[in-house]
PDB file of C-alpha atoms and ligand atoms in Angstrom:
ATOM      1  CA  UNK A   1       0.067  -0.061  -0.095  1.00 69.00           C
ATOM      2  CA  UNK A   2       1.399   3.424  -1.059  1.00 89.00           C
ATOM      3  CA  UNK A   3       2.266   5.903   1.565  1.00 96.00           C
ATOM      4  CA  UNK A   4       0.011   8.983   2.049  1.00 98.00           C
ATOM      5  CA  UNK A   5       1.675  12.305   2.434  1.00 98.00           C
ATOM      6  CA  UNK A   6      -0.510  15.228   3.543  1.00 98.00           C
ATOM      7  CA  UNK A   7       0.517  18.487   1.774  1.00 98.00           C
ATOM      8  CA  UNK A   8      -0.599  21.672   3.558  1.00 98.00           C
ATOM      9  CA  UNK A   9       0.554  24.561   1.146  1.00 98.00           C
ATOM     10  CA  UNK A  10      -1.338  27.660   0.197  1.00 97.00           C
ATOM     11  CA  UNK A  11       0.354  28.307  -3.150  1.00 96.00           C
ATOM     12  CA  UNK A  12      -1.436  26.529  -5.939  1.00 97.00           C
ATOM     13  CA  UNK A  13       1.741  26.222  -8.080  1.00 95.00           C
ATOM     14  CA  UNK A  14       3.897  24.768  -5.254  1.00 95.00           C
ATOM     15  CA  UNK A  15       1.079  22.470  -4.492  1.00 96.00           C
ATOM     16  CA  UNK A  16       0.941  21.270  -7.971  1.00 97.00           C
ATOM     17  CA  UNK A  17       4.651  20.752  -8.240  1.00 96.00           C
ATOM     18  CA  UNK A  18       5.163  18.875  -5.041  1.00 97.00           C
ATOM     19  CA  UNK A  19       1.993  16.691  -5.696  1.00 98.00           C
ATOM     20  CA  UNK A  20       3.364  15.932  -9.191  1.00 97.00           C
ATOM     21  CA  UNK A  21       6.765  14.819  -8.029  1.00 97.00           C
ATOM     22  CA  UNK A  22       5.412  12.778  -5.032  1.00 98.00           C
ATOM     23  CA  UNK A  23       2.698  10.899  -7.072  1.00 98.00           C
ATOM     24  CA  UNK A  24       5.489  10.185  -9.826  1.00 97.00           C
ATOM     25  CA  UNK A  25       7.365   8.303  -7.056  1.00 96.00           C
ATOM     26  CA  UNK A  26       4.272   6.553  -5.927  1.00 97.00           C
ATOM     27  CA  UNK A  27       3.022   8.352  -3.058  1.00 98.00           C
ATOM     28  CA  UNK A  28      -0.486   9.081  -2.471  1.00 98.00           C
ATOM     29  CA  UNK A  29      -0.927  12.806  -1.912  1.00 98.00           C
ATOM     30  CA  UNK A  30      -3.896  14.670   0.015  1.00 98.00           C
ATOM     31  CA  UNK A  31      -3.633  18.398   0.078  1.00 98.00           C
ATOM     32  CA  UNK A  32      -4.829  21.350   2.039  1.00 98.00           C
ATOM     33  CA  UNK A  33      -4.557  25.008   1.159  1.00 98.00           C
ATOM     34  CA  UNK A  34      -4.704  26.283   4.678  1.00 98.00           C
ATOM     35  CA  UNK A  35      -4.033  25.351   8.351  1.00 98.00           C
ATOM     36  CA  UNK A  36      -7.613  24.680   9.352  1.00 98.00           C
ATOM     37  CA  UNK A  37      -8.230  22.536   6.381  1.00 98.00           C
ATOM     38  CA  UNK A  38      -4.665  20.690   7.034  1.00 98.00           C
ATOM     39  CA  UNK A  39      -5.530  20.035  10.600  1.00 98.00           C
ATOM     40  CA  UNK A  40      -8.939  18.529   9.790  1.00 98.00           C
ATOM     41  CA  UNK A  41      -7.606  16.379   7.047  1.00 98.00           C
ATOM     42  CA  UNK A  42      -4.765  14.944   9.214  1.00 98.00           C
ATOM     43  CA  UNK A  43      -7.221  13.923  11.770  1.00 98.00           C
ATOM     44  CA  UNK A  44      -9.343  12.229   9.495  1.00 98.00           C
ATOM     45  CA  UNK A  45      -6.863  10.444   7.166  1.00 97.00           C
ATOM     46  CA  UNK A  46      -3.803   9.864   9.410  1.00 97.00           C
ATOM     47  CA  UNK A  47      -1.068  10.400   6.876  1.00 98.00           C
ATOM     48  CA  UNK A  48       2.224   8.838   7.056  1.00 97.00           C
ATOM     49  CA  UNK A  49       3.828  12.222   6.871  1.00 98.00           C
ATOM     50  CA  UNK A  50       2.920  15.826   6.782  1.00 98.00           C
ATOM     51  CA  UNK A  51       4.468  18.370   4.636  1.00 98.00           C
ATOM     52  CA  UNK A  52       4.044  21.722   6.136  1.00 98.00           C
ATOM     53  CA  UNK A  53       4.337  25.208   4.493  1.00 96.00           C
ATOM     54  CA  UNK A  54       5.259  27.454   7.355  1.00 94.00           C
ATOM     55  CA  UNK A  55       4.053  30.864   5.535  1.00 94.00           C
ATOM     56  CA  UNK A  56       0.348  30.065   5.378  1.00 96.00           C
ATOM     57  CA  UNK A  57      -2.497  32.799   5.723  1.00 94.00           C
ATOM     58  CA  UNK A  58      -4.340  33.290   8.860  1.00 89.00           C
ATOM     59  CA  UNK A  59      -2.762  30.478  10.753  1.00 96.00           C
ATOM     60  CA  UNK A  60       0.982  30.153  10.237  1.00 95.00           C
ATOM     61  CA  UNK A  61       2.730  26.801  10.082  1.00 96.00           C
ATOM     62  CA  UNK A  62       3.961  26.915  13.617  1.00 96.00           C
ATOM     63  CA  UNK A  63       0.625  26.952  15.036  1.00 97.00           C
ATOM     64  CA  UNK A  64      -0.701  24.422  12.641  1.00 98.00           C
ATOM     65  CA  UNK A  65       2.403  22.212  13.796  1.00 98.00           C
ATOM     66  CA  UNK A  66       1.603  22.917  17.331  1.00 98.00           C
ATOM     67  CA  UNK A  67      -2.146  22.000  16.696  1.00 98.00           C
ATOM     68  CA  UNK A  68      -1.179  18.780  14.888  1.00 98.00           C
ATOM     69  CA  UNK A  69       0.968  17.725  17.959  1.00 98.00           C
ATOM     70  CA  UNK A  70      -2.127  18.107  20.383  1.00 97.00           C
ATOM     71  CA  UNK A  71      -3.935  15.244  18.483  1.00 97.00           C
ATOM     72  CA  UNK A  72      -2.714  12.046  20.100  1.00 96.00           C
ATOM     73  CA  UNK A  73      -2.963  10.042  16.962  1.00 96.00           C
ATOM     74  CA  UNK A  74      -0.587  12.480  15.264  1.00 97.00           C
ATOM     75  CA  UNK A  75       2.240  12.604  17.914  1.00 95.00           C
ATOM     76  CA  UNK A  76       4.536  10.214  16.023  1.00 95.00           C
ATOM     77  CA  UNK A  77       3.684  11.397  12.438  1.00 97.00           C
ATOM     78  CA  UNK A  78       6.648  13.059  10.780  1.00 97.00           C
ATOM     79  CA  UNK A  79       6.053  16.693  10.121  1.00 98.00           C
ATOM     80  CA  UNK A  80       8.342  18.344   7.652  1.00 97.00           C
ATOM     81  CA  UNK A  81       8.354  22.115   7.627  1.00 96.00           C
ATOM     82  CA  UNK A  82       8.842  23.824   4.263  1.00 95.00           C
ATOM     83  CA  UNK A  83      10.711  27.172   5.005  1.00 89.00           C
ATOM     84  CA  UNK A  84      12.019  29.949   2.825  1.00 82.00           C
ATOM     85  CA  UNK A  85      15.599  29.764   2.329  1.00 67.00           C
ATOM     86  CA  UNK A  86      16.176  33.297   3.546  1.00 66.00           C
ATOM     87  CA  UNK A  87      14.365  32.997   6.602  1.00 72.00           C
ATOM     88  CA  UNK A  88      17.062  31.138   8.744  1.00 75.00           C
ATOM     89  CA  UNK A  89      15.117  31.557  12.168  1.00 86.00           C
ATOM     90  CA  UNK A  90      12.165  29.622  10.552  1.00 85.00           C
ATOM     91  CA  UNK A  91      14.052  26.203  11.078  1.00 87.00           C
ATOM     92  CA  UNK A  92      14.496  26.701  14.889  1.00 90.00           C
ATOM     93  CA  UNK A  93      11.126  27.934  15.123  1.00 93.00           C
ATOM     94  CA  UNK A  94       9.584  24.917  13.153  1.00 94.00           C
ATOM     95  CA  UNK A  95      11.491  22.381  15.175  1.00 94.00           C
ATOM     96  CA  UNK A  96      10.373  24.080  18.488  1.00 95.00           C
ATOM     97  CA  UNK A  97       6.737  23.952  17.270  1.00 96.00           C
ATOM     98  CA  UNK A  98       6.903  20.160  16.854  1.00 97.00           C
ATOM     99  CA  UNK A  99       8.238  19.550  13.241  1.00 97.00           C
ATOM    100  CA  UNK A 100      11.001  16.915  12.749  1.00 96.00           C
ATOM    101  CA  UNK A 101      12.764  18.724  10.232  1.00 94.00           C
ATOM    102  CA  UNK A 102      12.597  21.026   7.335  1.00 93.00           C
ATOM    103  CA  UNK A 103      13.432  21.424   3.840  1.00 93.00           C
ATOM    104  CA  UNK A 104      14.128  24.760   2.032  1.00 90.00           C
ATOM    105  CA  UNK A 105      11.880  26.549  -0.437  1.00 90.00           C
ATOM    106  CA  UNK A 106      12.318  26.719  -3.246  1.00 89.00           C
ATOM    107  CA  UNK A 107      12.103  23.008  -3.396  1.00 92.00           C
ATOM    108  CA  UNK A 108      14.705  21.278  -5.620  1.00 93.00           C
ATOM    109  CA  UNK A 109      13.252  18.849  -7.946  1.00 93.00           C
ATOM    110  CA  UNK A 110      16.534  16.722  -7.964  1.00 95.00           C
ATOM    111  CA  UNK A 111      16.343  15.902  -4.286  1.00 96.00           C
ATOM    112  CA  UNK A 112      12.883  16.633  -2.912  1.00 97.00           C
ATOM    113  CA  UNK A 113      11.492  13.169  -3.166  1.00 97.00           C
ATOM    114  CA  UNK A 114      14.600  11.556  -1.415  1.00 97.00           C
ATOM    115  CA  UNK A 115      14.392  14.048   1.269  1.00 96.00           C
ATOM    116  CA  UNK A 116      10.731  13.115   1.954  1.00 96.00           C
ATOM    117  CA  UNK A 117      11.690   9.366   1.842  1.00 96.00           C
ATOM    118  CA  UNK A 118      14.415   9.730   4.248  1.00 95.00           C
ATOM    119  CA  UNK A 119      11.935  11.462   6.854  1.00 95.00           C
ATOM    120  CA  UNK A 120       9.618   8.401   6.222  1.00 93.00           C
ATOM    121  CA  UNK A 121      12.491   5.889   6.912  1.00 90.00           C
ATOM    122  CA  UNK A 122      13.374   7.646  10.182  1.00 82.00           C
ATOM    123  CA  UNK A 123       9.633   7.656  11.498  1.00 74.00           C
ATOM    124  CA  UNK A 124       8.797   5.481  14.529  1.00 65.00           C
ATOM    125  CA  UNK A 125       7.697   2.226  13.583  1.00 60.00           C
ATOM    126  CA  UNK A 126       8.952   2.537   9.912  1.00 61.00           C
ATOM    127  CA  UNK A 127      11.292  -0.604  10.151  1.00 54.00           C
ATOM    128  CA  UNK A 128       8.281  -2.679  11.021  1.00 52.00           C
ATOM    129  CA  UNK A 129       6.310  -1.940   7.846  1.00 48.00           C
ATOM    130  CA  UNK A 130       6.623  -4.148   4.971  1.00 44.00           C
TER     131      UNK A 130
HETATM  132 MN1   MN B 201       2.932  29.727   1.752  1.00 63.25          MN
END
């Protein structure tokens, strides 16, 4: 069964590109355009990994990460922040908010899927999966 990635990203082009690359590699992708929709989707589908844009309207990625971690069923789910290259402080703040790591925006098509795969391999319970 393919892994499901929840993509929380407000920019339509970024959403399209990330979804395309992940689906090409066999992942199932569910996307949300804002934090509220992302939190709702995460609780409903229980994704294998959450890819979280930090710059989101209304509720930013830090607040979304904290809300996701409040759900007991999502406490072990890897959350990967997507932060702007220029915003160095974002990385530390995203880790403090409960993210497991980050990747830089603009995403690099040559390394993006590999980076995501690595976060999945490191996830608790990953070694027990077939
Ligand atoms: Mn954004």
